[in-house]
């Protein structure tokens, strides 16, 4: 090989180097992806083989929307329910159309109208709110719809002040249930045994406390339907490992000043809800 041929070969080698590098990287990616898929398949099989885990199901879950509900009351448990492979979730419109429903500053688009909501529900769920919940309590058609769907539901459930709607429908009389801490006294006036707890079970009635308790609530229902280890896996997937920056998440832990001002901010709403109860 003369000098000219050597130079040409060297130039060709340099020009081809990036393509060789790309080809090697692609081959490495394909190999790693194949290995990763094999690992994932094995993990799924190992998980499905655990006694007590129900990987697939066909649960029907209706989550009722109404103007002014708290979005987080719905979204937190909806995230948990959505991990239930095979389950069907119905975000039910308060009307007979699928117009977006205002929910504490954002809009949620329903997936089904009331007439499309099944009767044979596994879970009937009601989110809470503030002024929106009061208006919903005064809506006779909405309360009648809750009562009708609850008649055949396997689990009748709520988070936060959603339990007031269940109580208004006459579903909590003599039952233990919880609500947002500021409305526990009102809940008791419906003849409910009001319990200050994150999640309360009484037969097929399952209620969660205020807003964030919706995650605890969702995980407990998930464990009941799909198995404890299924729920543990979803808790890990969600990285639900609370470490709040402040120790003021309940009236028992908050400073007296914070507790009192937050309670007093709700005072007009509480009066309106009590007045509605009397009426």
PDB file of C-alpha atoms in Angstrom:
ATOM      1  CA  UNK A   1       0.000   0.000   0.000  1.00  0.00           C
ATOM      2  CA  UNK A   2       1.481   3.327  -1.037  1.00  0.00           C
ATOM      3  CA  UNK A   3       1.195   6.562   0.888  1.00  0.00           C
ATOM      4  CA  UNK A   4      -1.721   7.816  -1.212  1.00  0.00           C
ATOM      5  CA  UNK A   5      -3.783   4.664  -0.677  1.00  0.00           C
ATOM      6  CA  UNK A   6      -3.028   4.743   3.073  1.00  0.00           C
ATOM      7  CA  UNK A   7      -4.189   8.364   3.270  1.00  0.00           C
ATOM      8  CA  UNK A   8      -7.432   7.603   1.409  1.00  0.00           C
ATOM      9  CA  UNK A   9      -8.155   4.642   3.720  1.00  0.00           C
ATOM     10  CA  UNK A  10      -7.480   6.732   6.788  1.00  0.00           C
ATOM     11  CA  UNK A  11      -9.834   9.464   5.571  1.00  0.00           C
ATOM     12  CA  UNK A  12     -12.517   6.891   4.792  1.00  0.00           C
ATOM     13  CA  UNK A  13     -12.156   5.339   8.254  1.00  0.00           C
ATOM     14  CA  UNK A  14     -12.543   8.715   9.953  1.00  0.00           C
ATOM     15  CA  UNK A  15     -15.604   9.613   7.874  1.00  0.00           C
ATOM     16  CA  UNK A  16     -17.261   6.272   8.654  1.00  0.00           C
ATOM     17  CA  UNK A  17     -16.493   6.391  12.383  1.00  0.00           C
ATOM     18  CA  UNK A  18     -19.688   8.260  13.398  1.00  0.00           C
ATOM     19  CA  UNK A  19     -21.851   5.774  11.487  1.00  0.00           C
ATOM     20  CA  UNK A  20     -20.104   2.828  13.113  1.00  0.00           C
ATOM     21  CA  UNK A  21     -20.617   4.454  16.515  1.00  0.00           C
ATOM     22  CA  UNK A  22     -24.341   4.983  15.821  1.00  0.00           C
ATOM     23  CA  UNK A  23     -24.749   1.397  14.640  1.00  0.00           C
ATOM     24  CA  UNK A  24     -23.053   0.107  17.782  1.00  0.00           C
ATOM     25  CA  UNK A  25     -25.265   2.311  19.953  1.00  0.00           C
ATOM     26  CA  UNK A  26     -28.402   1.053  18.187  1.00  0.00           C
ATOM     27  CA  UNK A  27     -27.316  -2.532  18.632  1.00  0.00           C
ATOM     28  CA  UNK A  28     -26.620  -1.858  22.324  1.00  0.00           C
ATOM     29  CA  UNK A  29     -30.043  -0.189  22.743  1.00  0.00           C
ATOM     30  CA  UNK A  30     -31.865  -3.087  21.098  1.00  0.00           C
ATOM     31  CA  UNK A  31     -30.032  -5.560  23.297  1.00  0.00           C
ATOM     32  CA  UNK A  32     -30.759  -3.592  26.484  1.00  0.00           C
ATOM     33  CA  UNK A  33     -34.403  -3.114  25.465  1.00  0.00           C
ATOM     34  CA  UNK A  34     -34.845  -6.840  24.832  1.00  0.00           C
ATOM     35  CA  UNK A  35     -33.317  -7.624  28.227  1.00  0.00           C
ATOM     36  CA  UNK A  36     -35.493  -4.992  29.926  1.00  0.00           C
ATOM     37  CA  UNK A  37     -38.645  -6.416  28.334  1.00  0.00           C
ATOM     38  CA  UNK A  38     -37.729  -9.899  29.553  1.00  0.00           C
ATOM     39  CA  UNK A  39     -37.199  -8.554  33.081  1.00  0.00           C
ATOM     40  CA  UNK A  40     -40.548  -6.716  32.937  1.00  0.00           C
ATOM     41  CA  UNK A  41     -42.431  -9.799  31.744  1.00  0.00           C
ATOM     42  CA  UNK A  42     -40.933 -11.875  34.554  1.00  0.00           C
ATOM     43  CA  UNK A  43     -41.849  -9.211  37.113  1.00  0.00           C
ATOM     44  CA  UNK A  44     -45.454  -9.167  35.876  1.00  0.00           C
ATOM     45  CA  UNK A  45     -45.662 -12.965  36.032  1.00  0.00           C
ATOM     46  CA  UNK A  46     -44.124 -13.054  39.522  1.00  0.00           C
ATOM     47  CA  UNK A  47     -46.572 -10.398  40.711  1.00  0.00           C
ATOM     48  CA  UNK A  48     -49.593 -12.143  39.208  1.00  0.00           C
ATOM     49  CA  UNK A  49     -48.562 -15.400  40.879  1.00  0.00           C
ATOM     50  CA  UNK A  50     -48.781 -13.909  44.390  1.00  0.00           C
ATOM     51  CA  UNK A  51     -51.663 -15.390  46.368  1.00  0.00           C
ATOM     52  CA  UNK A  52     -54.407 -12.824  46.974  1.00  0.00           C
ATOM     53  CA  UNK A  53     -53.588 -10.518  44.064  1.00  0.00           C
ATOM     54  CA  UNK A  54     -56.305 -10.013  41.476  1.00  0.00           C
ATOM     55  CA  UNK A  55     -54.507  -8.508  38.495  1.00  0.00           C
ATOM     56  CA  UNK A  56     -57.523  -8.196  36.172  1.00  0.00           C
ATOM     57  CA  UNK A  57     -61.106  -7.304  36.892  1.00  0.00           C
ATOM     58  CA  UNK A  58     -64.215  -5.714  35.420  1.00  0.00           C
ATOM     59  CA  UNK A  59     -65.302  -3.293  38.125  1.00  0.00           C
ATOM     60  CA  UNK A  60     -67.688  -0.485  37.222  1.00  0.00           C
ATOM     61  CA  UNK A  61     -66.818   2.741  39.031  1.00  0.00           C
ATOM     62  CA  UNK A  62     -69.023   5.838  38.817  1.00  0.00           C
ATOM     63  CA  UNK A  63     -67.518   9.121  40.014  1.00  0.00           C
ATOM     64  CA  UNK A  64     -70.220  11.782  40.107  1.00  0.00           C
ATOM     65  CA  UNK A  65     -69.363  15.331  39.049  1.00  0.00           C
ATOM     66  CA  UNK A  66     -71.160  18.519  40.053  1.00  0.00           C
ATOM     67  CA  UNK A  67     -70.260  22.214  39.691  1.00  0.00           C
ATOM     68  CA  UNK A  68     -67.862  23.447  42.364  1.00  0.00           C
ATOM     69  CA  UNK A  69     -66.550  20.124  43.676  1.00  0.00           C
ATOM     70  CA  UNK A  70     -62.897  19.954  44.732  1.00  0.00           C
ATOM     71  CA  UNK A  71     -60.833  18.574  41.858  1.00  0.00           C
ATOM     72  CA  UNK A  72     -58.339  16.895  44.207  1.00  0.00           C
ATOM     73  CA  UNK A  73     -61.182  15.018  45.950  1.00  0.00           C
ATOM     74  CA  UNK A  74     -61.842  13.314  42.634  1.00  0.00           C
ATOM     75  CA  UNK A  75     -58.376  13.109  41.061  1.00  0.00           C
ATOM     76  CA  UNK A  76     -56.608  11.482  44.024  1.00  0.00           C
ATOM     77  CA  UNK A  77     -58.833   8.383  44.180  1.00  0.00           C
ATOM     78  CA  UNK A  78     -59.305   8.391  40.394  1.00  0.00           C
ATOM     79  CA  UNK A  79     -55.546   7.918  39.999  1.00  0.00           C
ATOM     80  CA  UNK A  80     -55.747   4.869  42.263  1.00  0.00           C
ATOM     81  CA  UNK A  81     -58.849   3.446  40.567  1.00  0.00           C
ATOM     82  CA  UNK A  82     -57.266   3.921  37.148  1.00  0.00           C
ATOM     83  CA  UNK A  83     -54.539   1.405  38.059  1.00  0.00           C
ATOM     84  CA  UNK A  84     -57.157  -1.351  38.278  1.00  0.00           C
ATOM     85  CA  UNK A  85     -56.594  -3.247  35.051  1.00  0.00           C
ATOM     86  CA  UNK A  86     -59.896  -4.068  33.365  1.00  0.00           C
ATOM     87  CA  UNK A  87     -62.000  -1.673  35.465  1.00  0.00           C
ATOM     88  CA  UNK A  88     -64.276   0.909  33.821  1.00  0.00           C
ATOM     89  CA  UNK A  89     -64.411   4.426  35.252  1.00  0.00           C
ATOM     90  CA  UNK A  90     -67.426   6.609  34.544  1.00  0.00           C
ATOM     91  CA  UNK A  91     -66.972  10.337  35.160  1.00  0.00           C
ATOM     92  CA  UNK A  92     -70.655  11.124  35.261  1.00  0.00           C
ATOM     93  CA  UNK A  93     -71.970  14.496  34.119  1.00  0.00           C
ATOM     94  CA  UNK A  94     -74.426  16.382  36.339  1.00  0.00           C
ATOM     95  CA  UNK A  95     -76.541  16.912  33.199  1.00  0.00           C
ATOM     96  CA  UNK A  96     -77.396  15.029  30.014  1.00  0.00           C
ATOM     97  CA  UNK A  97     -74.453  16.414  28.071  1.00  0.00           C
ATOM     98  CA  UNK A  98     -70.688  16.187  28.345  1.00  0.00           C
ATOM     99  CA  UNK A  99     -69.925  19.851  28.953  1.00  0.00           C
ATOM    100  CA  UNK A 100     -66.862  20.505  31.162  1.00  0.00           C
ATOM    101  CA  UNK A 101     -67.677  20.791  34.868  1.00  0.00           C
ATOM    102  CA  UNK A 102     -65.976  23.531  36.895  1.00  0.00           C
ATOM    103  CA  UNK A 103     -64.012  22.075  39.782  1.00  0.00           C
ATOM    104  CA  UNK A 104     -62.196  24.519  42.082  1.00  0.00           C
ATOM    105  CA  UNK A 105     -60.507  26.487  39.327  1.00  0.00           C
ATOM    106  CA  UNK A 106     -60.126  23.802  36.685  1.00  0.00           C
ATOM    107  CA  UNK A 107     -62.570  22.002  34.424  1.00  0.00           C
ATOM    108  CA  UNK A 108     -63.175  18.266  34.316  1.00  0.00           C
ATOM    109  CA  UNK A 109     -64.702  16.764  31.174  1.00  0.00           C
ATOM    110  CA  UNK A 110     -67.261  14.025  31.928  1.00  0.00           C
ATOM    111  CA  UNK A 111     -67.021  10.740  30.064  1.00  0.00           C
ATOM    112  CA  UNK A 112     -70.673   9.730  30.466  1.00  0.00           C
ATOM    113  CA  UNK A 113     -74.075  11.319  30.982  1.00  0.00           C
ATOM    114  CA  UNK A 114     -76.386  10.291  33.811  1.00  0.00           C
ATOM    115  CA  UNK A 115     -78.420   8.039  31.527  1.00  0.00           C
ATOM    116  CA  UNK A 116     -75.216   6.232  30.518  1.00  0.00           C
ATOM    117  CA  UNK A 117     -74.251   5.444  34.120  1.00  0.00           C
ATOM    118  CA  UNK A 118     -74.723   1.728  34.917  1.00  0.00           C
ATOM    119  CA  UNK A 119     -77.006   0.590  37.726  1.00  0.00           C
ATOM    120  CA  UNK A 120     -74.879  -2.382  38.798  1.00  0.00           C
ATOM    121  CA  UNK A 121     -71.939  -0.378  40.118  1.00  0.00           C
ATOM    122  CA  UNK A 122     -69.056  -1.777  42.111  1.00  0.00           C
ATOM    123  CA  UNK A 123     -68.191   1.703  43.409  1.00  0.00           C
ATOM    124  CA  UNK A 124     -70.360   4.803  43.628  1.00  0.00           C
ATOM    125  CA  UNK A 125     -68.107   7.739  44.511  1.00  0.00           C
ATOM    126  CA  UNK A 126     -68.961  11.324  45.500  1.00  0.00           C
ATOM    127  CA  UNK A 127     -66.287  14.040  45.821  1.00  0.00           C
ATOM    128  CA  UNK A 128     -66.618  16.932  48.248  1.00  0.00           C
ATOM    129  CA  UNK A 129     -66.324  20.678  48.014  1.00  0.00           C
ATOM    130  CA  UNK A 130     -67.535  23.844  49.718  1.00  0.00           C
ATOM    131  CA  UNK A 131     -70.212  26.139  48.233  1.00  0.00           C
ATOM    132  CA  UNK A 132     -70.583  23.721  45.321  1.00  0.00           C
ATOM    133  CA  UNK A 133     -71.423  20.907  47.715  1.00  0.00           C
ATOM    134  CA  UNK A 134     -74.050  23.043  49.448  1.00  0.00           C
ATOM    135  CA  UNK A 135     -75.724  23.726  46.079  1.00  0.00           C
ATOM    136  CA  UNK A 136     -75.563  20.032  45.238  1.00  0.00           C
ATOM    137  CA  UNK A 137     -77.228  19.239  48.584  1.00  0.00           C
ATOM    138  CA  UNK A 138     -80.083  21.535  47.531  1.00  0.00           C
ATOM    139  CA  UNK A 139     -80.428  19.862  44.138  1.00  0.00           C
ATOM    140  CA  UNK A 140     -83.246  17.350  44.617  1.00  0.00           C
ATOM    141  CA  UNK A 141     -82.631  15.623  41.285  1.00  0.00           C
ATOM    142  CA  UNK A 142     -78.945  15.111  42.071  1.00  0.00           C
ATOM    143  CA  UNK A 143     -79.723  13.709  45.523  1.00  0.00           C
ATOM    144  CA  UNK A 144     -82.344  11.387  44.016  1.00  0.00           C
ATOM    145  CA  UNK A 145     -79.769  10.202  41.450  1.00  0.00           C
ATOM    146  CA  UNK A 146     -77.279   9.400  44.221  1.00  0.00           C
ATOM    147  CA  UNK A 147     -79.931   7.460  46.118  1.00  0.00           C
ATOM    148  CA  UNK A 148     -80.955   5.499  43.023  1.00  0.00           C
ATOM    149  CA  UNK A 149     -77.418   4.507  42.077  1.00  0.00           C
ATOM    150  CA  UNK A 150     -76.547   3.621  45.678  1.00  0.00           C
ATOM    151  CA  UNK A 151     -79.402   1.099  45.804  1.00  0.00           C
ATOM    152  CA  UNK A 152     -77.462  -1.456  43.738  1.00  0.00           C
ATOM    153  CA  UNK A 153     -73.857  -0.335  44.336  1.00  0.00           C
ATOM    154  CA  UNK A 154     -71.422  -2.756  45.978  1.00  0.00           C
ATOM    155  CA  UNK A 155     -69.588   0.125  47.699  1.00  0.00           C
ATOM    156  CA  UNK A 156     -71.062   3.557  48.441  1.00  0.00           C
ATOM    157  CA  UNK A 157     -68.211   5.986  48.933  1.00  0.00           C
ATOM    158  CA  UNK A 158     -67.093   9.587  49.292  1.00  0.00           C
ATOM    159  CA  UNK A 159     -64.179  11.838  50.153  1.00  0.00           C
ATOM    160  CA  UNK A 160     -64.282  15.059  52.175  1.00  0.00           C
ATOM    161  CA  UNK A 161     -67.714  16.731  52.288  1.00  0.00           C
ATOM    162  CA  UNK A 162     -68.992  14.279  49.707  1.00  0.00           C
ATOM    163  CA  UNK A 163     -70.287  12.354  52.723  1.00  0.00           C
ATOM    164  CA  UNK A 164     -72.769  15.184  53.347  1.00  0.00           C
ATOM    165  CA  UNK A 165     -74.326  14.368  49.978  1.00  0.00           C
ATOM    166  CA  UNK A 166     -74.581  10.719  50.961  1.00  0.00           C
ATOM    167  CA  UNK A 167     -76.150  11.793  54.248  1.00  0.00           C
ATOM    168  CA  UNK A 168     -78.556  14.107  52.448  1.00  0.00           C
ATOM    169  CA  UNK A 169     -79.633  11.128  50.353  1.00  0.00           C
ATOM    170  CA  UNK A 170     -80.440   9.274  53.593  1.00  0.00           C
ATOM    171  CA  UNK A 171     -77.652   6.742  53.175  1.00  0.00           C
ATOM    172  CA  UNK A 172     -75.689   7.375  56.385  1.00  0.00           C
ATOM    173  CA  UNK A 173     -78.322   7.306  59.112  1.00  0.00           C
ATOM    174  CA  UNK A 174     -76.972   5.132  61.935  1.00  0.00           C
ATOM    175  CA  UNK A 175     -73.768   4.533  59.958  1.00  0.00           C
ATOM    176  CA  UNK A 176     -70.216   5.455  60.933  1.00  0.00           C
ATOM    177  CA  UNK A 177     -68.651   7.894  58.479  1.00  0.00           C
ATOM    178  CA  UNK A 178     -66.200  10.761  58.219  1.00  0.00           C
ATOM    179  CA  UNK A 179     -65.893  14.054  56.391  1.00  0.00           C
ATOM    180  CA  UNK A 180     -63.713  17.147  56.362  1.00  0.00           C
ATOM    181  CA  UNK A 181     -62.996  17.983  59.995  1.00  0.00           C
ATOM    182  CA  UNK A 182     -64.916  21.274  59.756  1.00  0.00           C
ATOM    183  CA  UNK A 183     -68.183  19.503  58.859  1.00  0.00           C
ATOM    184  CA  UNK A 184     -68.145  16.517  61.218  1.00  0.00           C
ATOM    185  CA  UNK A 185     -70.721  18.182  63.486  1.00  0.00           C
ATOM    186  CA  UNK A 186     -73.073  18.693  60.538  1.00  0.00           C
ATOM    187  CA  UNK A 187     -72.605  15.078  59.482  1.00  0.00           C
ATOM    188  CA  UNK A 188     -73.677  14.001  62.970  1.00  0.00           C
ATOM    189  CA  UNK A 189     -76.883  16.019  62.679  1.00  0.00           C
ATOM    190  CA  UNK A 190     -77.981  13.716  59.850  1.00  0.00           C
ATOM    191  CA  UNK A 191     -78.020  10.847  62.344  1.00  0.00           C
ATOM    192  CA  UNK A 192     -74.584   9.679  61.257  1.00  0.00           C
ATOM    193  CA  UNK A 193     -71.975   8.437  63.712  1.00  0.00           C
ATOM    194  CA  UNK A 194     -69.315  10.994  62.801  1.00  0.00           C
ATOM    195  CA  UNK A 195     -65.759   9.679  63.172  1.00  0.00           C
ATOM    196  CA  UNK A 196     -62.630  11.822  62.965  1.00  0.00           C
ATOM    197  CA  UNK A 197     -60.472   9.473  60.927  1.00  0.00           C
ATOM    198  CA  UNK A 198     -58.755   9.350  57.527  1.00  0.00           C
ATOM    199  CA  UNK A 199     -60.887   6.462  56.241  1.00  0.00           C
ATOM    200  CA  UNK A 200     -63.984   4.929  57.837  1.00  0.00           C
ATOM    201  CA  UNK A 201     -65.642   1.661  56.837  1.00  0.00           C
ATOM    202  CA  UNK A 202     -69.160   0.657  57.875  1.00  0.00           C
ATOM    203  CA  UNK A 203     -70.393  -2.295  55.875  1.00  0.00           C
ATOM    204  CA  UNK A 204     -70.387  -1.204  52.243  1.00  0.00           C
ATOM    205  CA  UNK A 205     -70.113   2.485  53.185  1.00  0.00           C
ATOM    206  CA  UNK A 206     -66.557   3.818  52.811  1.00  0.00           C
ATOM    207  CA  UNK A 207     -65.829   7.479  53.501  1.00  0.00           C
ATOM    208  CA  UNK A 208     -62.601   9.462  53.447  1.00  0.00           C
ATOM    209  CA  UNK A 209     -61.628  12.627  55.308  1.00  0.00           C
ATOM    210  CA  UNK A 210     -60.616  15.920  53.748  1.00  0.00           C
ATOM    211  CA  UNK A 211     -59.013  16.149  50.288  1.00  0.00           C
ATOM    212  CA  UNK A 212     -55.668  14.314  50.690  1.00  0.00           C
ATOM    213  CA  UNK A 213     -57.366  11.452  52.521  1.00  0.00           C
ATOM    214  CA  UNK A 214     -58.604  10.475  49.073  1.00  0.00           C
ATOM    215  CA  UNK A 215     -55.298   8.708  48.465  1.00  0.00           C
ATOM    216  CA  UNK A 216     -55.591   6.648  51.662  1.00  0.00           C
ATOM    217  CA  UNK A 217     -59.232   5.978  50.795  1.00  0.00           C
ATOM    218  CA  UNK A 218     -58.352   4.832  47.280  1.00  0.00           C
ATOM    219  CA  UNK A 219     -55.599   2.521  48.476  1.00  0.00           C
ATOM    220  CA  UNK A 220     -57.860   0.863  51.054  1.00  0.00           C
ATOM    221  CA  UNK A 221     -60.534   0.182  48.446  1.00  0.00           C
ATOM    222  CA  UNK A 222     -57.870  -1.068  46.053  1.00  0.00           C
ATOM    223  CA  UNK A 223     -56.653  -3.512  48.697  1.00  0.00           C
ATOM    224  CA  UNK A 224     -60.207  -4.764  49.247  1.00  0.00           C
ATOM    225  CA  UNK A 225     -60.821  -5.356  45.546  1.00  0.00           C
ATOM    226  CA  UNK A 226     -57.409  -6.414  44.234  1.00  0.00           C
ATOM    227  CA  UNK A 227     -55.369  -7.488  47.278  1.00  0.00           C
ATOM    228  CA  UNK A 228     -53.107  -5.820  49.843  1.00  0.00           C
ATOM    229  CA  UNK A 229     -49.902  -6.306  47.858  1.00  0.00           C
ATOM    230  CA  UNK A 230     -51.530  -4.862  44.739  1.00  0.00           C
ATOM    231  CA  UNK A 231     -52.298  -1.744  46.773  1.00  0.00           C
ATOM    232  CA  UNK A 232     -48.773  -1.680  48.211  1.00  0.00           C
ATOM    233  CA  UNK A 233     -47.324  -1.777  44.706  1.00  0.00           C
ATOM    234  CA  UNK A 234     -49.485   1.150  43.598  1.00  0.00           C
ATOM    235  CA  UNK A 235     -48.552   3.118  46.721  1.00  0.00           C
ATOM    236  CA  UNK A 236     -44.904   2.653  45.792  1.00  0.00           C
ATOM    237  CA  UNK A 237     -45.570   3.532  42.156  1.00  0.00           C
ATOM    238  CA  UNK A 238     -47.190   6.766  43.331  1.00  0.00           C
ATOM    239  CA  UNK A 239     -44.348   7.342  45.829  1.00  0.00           C
ATOM    240  CA  UNK A 240     -46.981   8.051  48.442  1.00  0.00           C
ATOM    241  CA  UNK A 241     -44.704   8.506  51.433  1.00  0.00           C
ATOM    242  CA  UNK A 242     -46.016  11.657  53.140  1.00  0.00           C
ATOM    243  CA  UNK A 243     -43.513  13.929  54.836  1.00  0.00           C
ATOM    244  CA  UNK A 244     -45.379  17.243  55.166  1.00  0.00           C
ATOM    245  CA  UNK A 245     -43.274  20.365  55.661  1.00  0.00           C
ATOM    246  CA  UNK A 246     -45.521  21.523  58.519  1.00  0.00           C
ATOM    247  CA  UNK A 247     -47.237  19.628  61.306  1.00  0.00           C
ATOM    248  CA  UNK A 248     -50.608  21.313  60.830  1.00  0.00           C
ATOM    249  CA  UNK A 249     -52.581  18.784  58.804  1.00  0.00           C
ATOM    250  CA  UNK A 250     -55.355  18.309  61.370  1.00  0.00           C
ATOM    251  CA  UNK A 251     -57.043  20.552  63.946  1.00  0.00           C
ATOM    252  CA  UNK A 252     -55.362  18.493  66.676  1.00  0.00           C
ATOM    253  CA  UNK A 253     -51.878  19.245  65.340  1.00  0.00           C
ATOM    254  CA  UNK A 254     -52.230  22.812  64.064  1.00  0.00           C
ATOM    255  CA  UNK A 255     -51.494  25.730  66.341  1.00  0.00           C
ATOM    256  CA  UNK A 256     -54.597  27.183  68.031  1.00  0.00           C
ATOM    257  CA  UNK A 257     -54.328  30.339  65.912  1.00  0.00           C
ATOM    258  CA  UNK A 258     -54.204  28.480  62.571  1.00  0.00           C
ATOM    259  CA  UNK A 259     -56.935  26.077  63.674  1.00  0.00           C
ATOM    260  CA  UNK A 260     -59.268  28.863  64.728  1.00  0.00           C
ATOM    261  CA  UNK A 261     -58.806  31.131  61.704  1.00  0.00           C
ATOM    262  CA  UNK A 262     -59.323  28.275  59.256  1.00  0.00           C
ATOM    263  CA  UNK A 263     -62.412  27.120  61.168  1.00  0.00           C
ATOM    264  CA  UNK A 264     -63.806  30.656  61.251  1.00  0.00           C
ATOM    265  CA  UNK A 265     -63.221  31.135  57.505  1.00  0.00           C
ATOM    266  CA  UNK A 266     -65.712  28.313  56.942  1.00  0.00           C
ATOM    267  CA  UNK A 267     -68.253  29.708  59.424  1.00  0.00           C
ATOM    268  CA  UNK A 268     -70.692  31.198  56.844  1.00  0.00           C
ATOM    269  CA  UNK A 269     -70.705  27.974  54.828  1.00  0.00           C
ATOM    270  CA  UNK A 270     -71.335  25.913  57.952  1.00  0.00           C
ATOM    271  CA  UNK A 271     -74.313  28.127  58.853  1.00  0.00           C
ATOM    272  CA  UNK A 272     -75.746  27.698  55.340  1.00  0.00           C
ATOM    273  CA  UNK A 273     -75.321  23.926  55.500  1.00  0.00           C
ATOM    274  CA  UNK A 274     -76.988  23.777  58.917  1.00  0.00           C
ATOM    275  CA  UNK A 275     -79.833  25.941  57.607  1.00  0.00           C
ATOM    276  CA  UNK A 276     -80.264  23.585  54.662  1.00  0.00           C
ATOM    277  CA  UNK A 277     -80.437  20.663  57.100  1.00  0.00           C
ATOM    278  CA  UNK A 278     -83.187  22.379  59.079  1.00  0.00           C
ATOM    279  CA  UNK A 279     -85.074  23.196  55.896  1.00  0.00           C
TER     280      UNK A 279
END
